[in-house]
Tab-separated table of N, CA and C in Angstrom:
chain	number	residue	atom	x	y	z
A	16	UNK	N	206.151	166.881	101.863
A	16	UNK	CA	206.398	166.487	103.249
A	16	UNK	C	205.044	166.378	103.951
A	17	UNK	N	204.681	165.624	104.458
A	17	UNK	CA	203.559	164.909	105.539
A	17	UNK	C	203.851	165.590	106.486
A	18	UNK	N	202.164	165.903	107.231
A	18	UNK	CA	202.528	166.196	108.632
A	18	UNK	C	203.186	166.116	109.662
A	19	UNK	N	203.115	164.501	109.524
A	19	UNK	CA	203.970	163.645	110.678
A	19	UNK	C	205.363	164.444	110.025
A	20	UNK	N	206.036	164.262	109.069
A	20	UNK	CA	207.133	164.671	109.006
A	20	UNK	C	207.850	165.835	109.264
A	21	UNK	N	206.677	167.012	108.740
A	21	UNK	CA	206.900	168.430	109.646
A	21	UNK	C	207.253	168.288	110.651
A	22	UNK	N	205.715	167.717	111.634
A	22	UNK	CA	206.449	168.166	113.245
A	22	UNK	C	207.716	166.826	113.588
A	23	UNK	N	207.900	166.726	112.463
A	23	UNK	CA	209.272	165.764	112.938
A	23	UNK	C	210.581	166.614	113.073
A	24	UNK	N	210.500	167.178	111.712
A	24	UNK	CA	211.485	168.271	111.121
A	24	UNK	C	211.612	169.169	112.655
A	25	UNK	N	210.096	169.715	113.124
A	25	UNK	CA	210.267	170.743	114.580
A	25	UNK	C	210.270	170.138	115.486
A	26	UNK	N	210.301	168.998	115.995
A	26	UNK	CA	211.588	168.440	116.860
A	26	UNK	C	212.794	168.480	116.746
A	27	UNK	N	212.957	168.001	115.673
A	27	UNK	CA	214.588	167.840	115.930
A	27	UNK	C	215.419	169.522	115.515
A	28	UNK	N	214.651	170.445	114.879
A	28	UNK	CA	215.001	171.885	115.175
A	28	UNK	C	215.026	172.682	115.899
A	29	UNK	N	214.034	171.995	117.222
A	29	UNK	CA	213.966	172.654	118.428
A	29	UNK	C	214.912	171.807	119.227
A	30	UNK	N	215.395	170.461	119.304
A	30	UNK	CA	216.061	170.042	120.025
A	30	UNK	C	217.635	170.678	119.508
A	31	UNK	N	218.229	170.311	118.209
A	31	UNK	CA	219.346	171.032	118.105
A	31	UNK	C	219.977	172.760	118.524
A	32	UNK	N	218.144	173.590	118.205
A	32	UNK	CA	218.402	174.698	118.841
A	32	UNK	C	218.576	175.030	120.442
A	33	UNK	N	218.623	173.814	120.904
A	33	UNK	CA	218.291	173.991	122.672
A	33	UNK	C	220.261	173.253	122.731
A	34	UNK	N	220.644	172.864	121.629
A	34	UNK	CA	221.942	171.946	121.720
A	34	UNK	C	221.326	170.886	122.783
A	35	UNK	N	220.617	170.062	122.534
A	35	UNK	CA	220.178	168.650	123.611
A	35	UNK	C	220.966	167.422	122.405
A	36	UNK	N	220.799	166.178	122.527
A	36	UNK	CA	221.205	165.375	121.731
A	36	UNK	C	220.359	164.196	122.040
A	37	UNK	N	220.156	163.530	121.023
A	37	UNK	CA	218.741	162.440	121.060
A	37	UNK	C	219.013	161.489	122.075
A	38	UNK	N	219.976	161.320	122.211
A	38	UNK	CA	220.223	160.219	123.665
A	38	UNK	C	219.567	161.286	124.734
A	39	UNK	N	220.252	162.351	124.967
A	39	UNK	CA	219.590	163.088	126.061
A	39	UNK	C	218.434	163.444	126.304
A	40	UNK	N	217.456	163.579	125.179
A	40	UNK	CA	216.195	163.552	124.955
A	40	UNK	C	215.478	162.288	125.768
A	41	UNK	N	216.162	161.496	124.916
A	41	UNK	CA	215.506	159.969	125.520
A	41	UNK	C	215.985	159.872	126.540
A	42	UNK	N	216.741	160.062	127.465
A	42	UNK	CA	217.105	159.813	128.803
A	42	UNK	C	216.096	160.886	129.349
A	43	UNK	N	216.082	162.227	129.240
A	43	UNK	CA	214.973	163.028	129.878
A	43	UNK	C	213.918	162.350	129.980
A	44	UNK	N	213.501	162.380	128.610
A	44	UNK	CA	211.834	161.742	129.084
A	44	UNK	C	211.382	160.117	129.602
A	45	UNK	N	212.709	159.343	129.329
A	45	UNK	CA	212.517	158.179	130.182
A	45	UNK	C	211.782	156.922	129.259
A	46	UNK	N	212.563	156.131	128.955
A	46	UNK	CA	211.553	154.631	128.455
A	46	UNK	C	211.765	154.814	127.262
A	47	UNK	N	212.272	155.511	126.279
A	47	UNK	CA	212.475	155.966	124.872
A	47	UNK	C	213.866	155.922	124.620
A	48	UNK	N	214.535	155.461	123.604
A	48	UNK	CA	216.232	155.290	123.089
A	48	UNK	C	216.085	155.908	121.925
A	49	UNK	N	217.754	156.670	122.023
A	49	UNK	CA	217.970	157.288	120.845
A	49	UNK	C	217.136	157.321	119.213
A	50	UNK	N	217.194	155.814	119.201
A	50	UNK	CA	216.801	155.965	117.504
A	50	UNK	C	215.250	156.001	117.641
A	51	UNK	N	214.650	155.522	118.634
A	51	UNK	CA	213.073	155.689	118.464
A	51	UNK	C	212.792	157.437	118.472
A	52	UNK	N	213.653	158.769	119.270
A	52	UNK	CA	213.914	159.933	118.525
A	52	UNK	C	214.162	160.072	117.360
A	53	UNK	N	215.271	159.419	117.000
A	53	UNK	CA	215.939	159.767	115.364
A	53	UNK	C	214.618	159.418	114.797
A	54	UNK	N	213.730	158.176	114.853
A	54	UNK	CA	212.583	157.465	114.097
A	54	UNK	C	211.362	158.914	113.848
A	55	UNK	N	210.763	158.904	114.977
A	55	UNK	CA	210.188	160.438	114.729
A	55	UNK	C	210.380	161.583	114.664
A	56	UNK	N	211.697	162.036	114.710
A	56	UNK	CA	212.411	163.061	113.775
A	56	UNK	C	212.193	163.035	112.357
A	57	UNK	N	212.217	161.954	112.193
A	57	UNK	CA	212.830	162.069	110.704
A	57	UNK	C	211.225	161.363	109.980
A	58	UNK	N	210.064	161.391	110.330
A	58	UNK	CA	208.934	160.782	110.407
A	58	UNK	C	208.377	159.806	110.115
A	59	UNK	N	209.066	158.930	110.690
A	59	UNK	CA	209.309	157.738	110.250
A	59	UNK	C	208.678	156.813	111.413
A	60	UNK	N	208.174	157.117	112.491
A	60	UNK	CA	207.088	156.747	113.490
A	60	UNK	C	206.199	157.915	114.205
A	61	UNK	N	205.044	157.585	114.559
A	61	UNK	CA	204.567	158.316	114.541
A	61	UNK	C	204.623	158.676	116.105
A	62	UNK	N	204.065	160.602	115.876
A	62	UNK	CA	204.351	161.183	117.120
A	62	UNK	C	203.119	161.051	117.778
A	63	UNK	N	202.672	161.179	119.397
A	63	UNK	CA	201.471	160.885	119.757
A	63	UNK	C	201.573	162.697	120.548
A	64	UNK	N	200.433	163.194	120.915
A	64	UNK	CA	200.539	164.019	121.464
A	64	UNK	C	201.095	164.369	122.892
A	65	UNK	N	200.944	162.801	123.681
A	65	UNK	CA	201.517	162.815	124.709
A	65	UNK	C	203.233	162.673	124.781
A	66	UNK	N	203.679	162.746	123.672
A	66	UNK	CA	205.081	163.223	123.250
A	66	UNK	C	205.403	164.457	123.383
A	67	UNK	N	204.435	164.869	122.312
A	67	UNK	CA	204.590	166.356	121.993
A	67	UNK	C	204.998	166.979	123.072
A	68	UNK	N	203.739	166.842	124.138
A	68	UNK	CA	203.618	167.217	125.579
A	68	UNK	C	204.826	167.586	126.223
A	69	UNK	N	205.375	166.412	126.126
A	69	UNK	CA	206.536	166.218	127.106
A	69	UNK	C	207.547	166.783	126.537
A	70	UNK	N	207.967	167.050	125.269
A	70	UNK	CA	208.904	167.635	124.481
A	70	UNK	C	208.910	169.082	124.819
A	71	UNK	N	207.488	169.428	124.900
A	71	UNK	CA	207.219	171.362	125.150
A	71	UNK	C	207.992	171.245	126.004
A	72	UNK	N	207.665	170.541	127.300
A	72	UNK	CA	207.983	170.478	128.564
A	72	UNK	C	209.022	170.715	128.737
A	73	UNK	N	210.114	169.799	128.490
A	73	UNK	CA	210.894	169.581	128.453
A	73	UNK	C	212.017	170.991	127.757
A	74	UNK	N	211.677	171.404	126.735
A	74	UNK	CA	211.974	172.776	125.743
A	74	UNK	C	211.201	173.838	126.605
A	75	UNK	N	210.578	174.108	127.387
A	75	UNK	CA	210.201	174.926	127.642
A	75	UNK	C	209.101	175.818	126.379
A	76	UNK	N	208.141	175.210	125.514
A	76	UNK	CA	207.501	175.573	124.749
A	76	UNK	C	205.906	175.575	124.769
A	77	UNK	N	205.166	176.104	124.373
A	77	UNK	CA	203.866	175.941	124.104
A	77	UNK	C	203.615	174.494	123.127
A	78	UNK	N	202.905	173.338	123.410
A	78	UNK	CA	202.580	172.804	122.377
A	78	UNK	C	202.144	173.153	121.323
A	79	UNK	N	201.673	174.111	120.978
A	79	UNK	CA	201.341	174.807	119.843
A	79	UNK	C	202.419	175.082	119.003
A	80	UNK	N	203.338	175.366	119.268
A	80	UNK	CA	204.647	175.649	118.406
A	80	UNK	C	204.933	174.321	117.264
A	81	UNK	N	204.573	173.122	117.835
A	81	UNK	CA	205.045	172.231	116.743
A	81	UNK	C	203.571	172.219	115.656
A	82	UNK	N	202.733	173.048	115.941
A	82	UNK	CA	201.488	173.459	115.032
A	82	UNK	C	201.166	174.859	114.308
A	83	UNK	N	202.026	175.578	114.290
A	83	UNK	CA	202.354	176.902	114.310
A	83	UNK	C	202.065	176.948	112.356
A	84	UNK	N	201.172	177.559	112.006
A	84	UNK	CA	201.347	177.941	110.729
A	84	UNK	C	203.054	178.789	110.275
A	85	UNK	N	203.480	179.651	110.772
A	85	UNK	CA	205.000	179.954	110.488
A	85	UNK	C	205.220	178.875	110.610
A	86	UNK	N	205.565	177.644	111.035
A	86	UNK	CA	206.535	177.149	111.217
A	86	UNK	C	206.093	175.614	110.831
A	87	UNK	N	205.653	175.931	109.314
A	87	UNK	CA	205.480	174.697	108.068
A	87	UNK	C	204.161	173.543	108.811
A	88	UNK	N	203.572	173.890	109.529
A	88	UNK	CA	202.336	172.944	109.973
A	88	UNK	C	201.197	173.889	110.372
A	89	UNK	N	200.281	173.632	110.333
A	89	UNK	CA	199.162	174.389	111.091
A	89	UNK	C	197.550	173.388	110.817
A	90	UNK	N	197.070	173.599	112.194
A	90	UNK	CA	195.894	172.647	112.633
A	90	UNK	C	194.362	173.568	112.287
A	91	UNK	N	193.189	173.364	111.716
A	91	UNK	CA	192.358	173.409	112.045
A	91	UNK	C	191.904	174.430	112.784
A	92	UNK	N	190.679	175.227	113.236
A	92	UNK	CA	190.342	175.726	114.477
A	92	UNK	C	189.763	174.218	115.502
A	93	UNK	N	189.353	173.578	114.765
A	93	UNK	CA	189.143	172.211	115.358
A	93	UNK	C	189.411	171.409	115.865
A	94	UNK	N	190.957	171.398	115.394
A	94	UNK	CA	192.362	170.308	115.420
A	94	UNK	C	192.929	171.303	116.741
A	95	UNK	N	192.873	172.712	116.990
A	95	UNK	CA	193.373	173.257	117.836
A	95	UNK	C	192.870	173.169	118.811
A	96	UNK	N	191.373	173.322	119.226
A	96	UNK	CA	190.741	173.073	120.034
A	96	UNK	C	190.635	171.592	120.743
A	97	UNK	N	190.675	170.951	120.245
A	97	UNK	CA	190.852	169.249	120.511
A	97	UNK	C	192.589	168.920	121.254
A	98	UNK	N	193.600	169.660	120.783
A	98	UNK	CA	194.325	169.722	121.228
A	98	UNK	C	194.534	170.626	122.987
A	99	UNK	N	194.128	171.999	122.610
A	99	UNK	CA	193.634	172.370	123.962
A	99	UNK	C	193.378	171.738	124.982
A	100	UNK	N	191.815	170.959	124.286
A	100	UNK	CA	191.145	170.452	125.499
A	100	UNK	C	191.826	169.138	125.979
A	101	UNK	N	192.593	168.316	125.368
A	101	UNK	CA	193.205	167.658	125.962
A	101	UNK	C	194.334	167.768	126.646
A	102	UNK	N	195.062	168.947	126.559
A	102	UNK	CA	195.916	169.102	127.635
A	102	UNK	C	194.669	170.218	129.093
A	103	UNK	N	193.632	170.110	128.578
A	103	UNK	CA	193.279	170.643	129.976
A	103	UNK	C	192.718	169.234	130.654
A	104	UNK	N	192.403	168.383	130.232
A	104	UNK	CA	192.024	167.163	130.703
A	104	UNK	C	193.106	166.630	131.228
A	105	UNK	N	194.189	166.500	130.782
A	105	UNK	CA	195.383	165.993	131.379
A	105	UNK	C	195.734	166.751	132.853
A	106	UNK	N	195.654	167.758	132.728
A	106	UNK	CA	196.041	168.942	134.373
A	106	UNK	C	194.448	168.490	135.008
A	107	UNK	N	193.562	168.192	134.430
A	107	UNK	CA	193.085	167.217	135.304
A	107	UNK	C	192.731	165.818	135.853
A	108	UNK	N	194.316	165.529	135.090
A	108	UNK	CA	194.618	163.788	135.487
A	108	UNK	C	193.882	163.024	134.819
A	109	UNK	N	193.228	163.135	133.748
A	109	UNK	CA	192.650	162.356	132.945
A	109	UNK	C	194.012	162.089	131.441
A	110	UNK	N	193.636	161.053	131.233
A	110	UNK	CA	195.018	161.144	130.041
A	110	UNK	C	194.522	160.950	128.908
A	111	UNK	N	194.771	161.055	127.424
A	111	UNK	CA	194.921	160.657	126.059
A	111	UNK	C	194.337	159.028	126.202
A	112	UNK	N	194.897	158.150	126.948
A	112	UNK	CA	194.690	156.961	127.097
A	112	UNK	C	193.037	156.829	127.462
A	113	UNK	N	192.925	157.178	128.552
A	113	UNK	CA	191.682	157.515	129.079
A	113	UNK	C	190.158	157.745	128.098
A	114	UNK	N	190.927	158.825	127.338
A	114	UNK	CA	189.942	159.439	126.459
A	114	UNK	C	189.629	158.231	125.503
A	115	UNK	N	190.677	157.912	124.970
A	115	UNK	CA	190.772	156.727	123.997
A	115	UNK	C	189.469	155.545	124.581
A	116	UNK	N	190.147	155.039	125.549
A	116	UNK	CA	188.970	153.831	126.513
A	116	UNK	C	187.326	154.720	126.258
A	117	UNK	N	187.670	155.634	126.801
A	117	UNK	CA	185.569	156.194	126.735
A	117	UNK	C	185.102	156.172	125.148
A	118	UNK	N	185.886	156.968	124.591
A	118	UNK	CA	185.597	156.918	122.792
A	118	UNK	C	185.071	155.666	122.584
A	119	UNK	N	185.977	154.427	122.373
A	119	UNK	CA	186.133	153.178	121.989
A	119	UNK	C	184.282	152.798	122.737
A	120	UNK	N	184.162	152.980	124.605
A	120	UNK	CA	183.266	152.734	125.042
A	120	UNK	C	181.625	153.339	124.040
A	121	UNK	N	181.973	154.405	124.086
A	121	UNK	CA	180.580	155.257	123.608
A	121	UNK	C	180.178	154.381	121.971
A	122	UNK	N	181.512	154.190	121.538
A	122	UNK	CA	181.308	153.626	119.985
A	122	UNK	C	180.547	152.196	119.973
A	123	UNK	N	180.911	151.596	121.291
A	123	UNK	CA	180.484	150.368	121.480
A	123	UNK	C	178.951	150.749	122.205
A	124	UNK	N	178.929	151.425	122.867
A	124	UNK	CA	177.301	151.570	123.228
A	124	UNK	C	176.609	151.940	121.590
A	125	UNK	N	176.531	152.828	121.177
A	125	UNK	CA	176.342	153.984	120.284
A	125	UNK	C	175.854	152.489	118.564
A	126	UNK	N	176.842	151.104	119.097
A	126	UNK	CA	176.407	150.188	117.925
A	126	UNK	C	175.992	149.185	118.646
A	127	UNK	N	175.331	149.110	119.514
A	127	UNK	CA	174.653	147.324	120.048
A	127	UNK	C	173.273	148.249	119.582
């Protein structure tokens, strides 16, 4: 089993343990339908962190939980930290997207 597929597996184990149902999921978080859940459940598209996010949220969880060595995945001290810092960037209104644009920028300075 692939990563992606783990934290697929701990979605849809945390959503059944909360009794939610993938329509309701996707109606919570808005702009997402049932099977594009079922799709990354079952890991079959991929999850972005700004999912994840909203899933804690939503569950009332630490993002860390879908990274949890118990619980068949575990990140890096590296992979954890990177994760961190982007949800502290986010509480300061900067987004994943954001980060993405400067990366892409610096890569493009960094080769002319």
């Amino acid at each position: 089993m692939n990563t992606q597929e783990k934290i697929g597996a701990k979605l849809k184990e945390l959503r059944l343990r909360k009794g939610v149902t993938q329509q309701e999921v996707a109606d919570r978080i808005g702009g997402l339908t049932r099977n594009y859940i079922s799709q990354m459940e079952s890991g079959k598209r991929k999850i972005s962190i700004e999912f994840l996010q909203k899933m804690a949220d939503l569950f009332n969880v630490d993002i860390t939980y879908f990274f949890e060595e118990g619980n068949q995945v575990s990140l890096s001290e590296e992979e954890k930290a990177w994760v961190l810092d982007l949800r502290e960037l986010e509480r300061q209104g900067v987004s994943a997207e954001d980060v993405r644009k400067w990366v892409k920028m610096a890569r493009e300075i960094r080769d002319k």
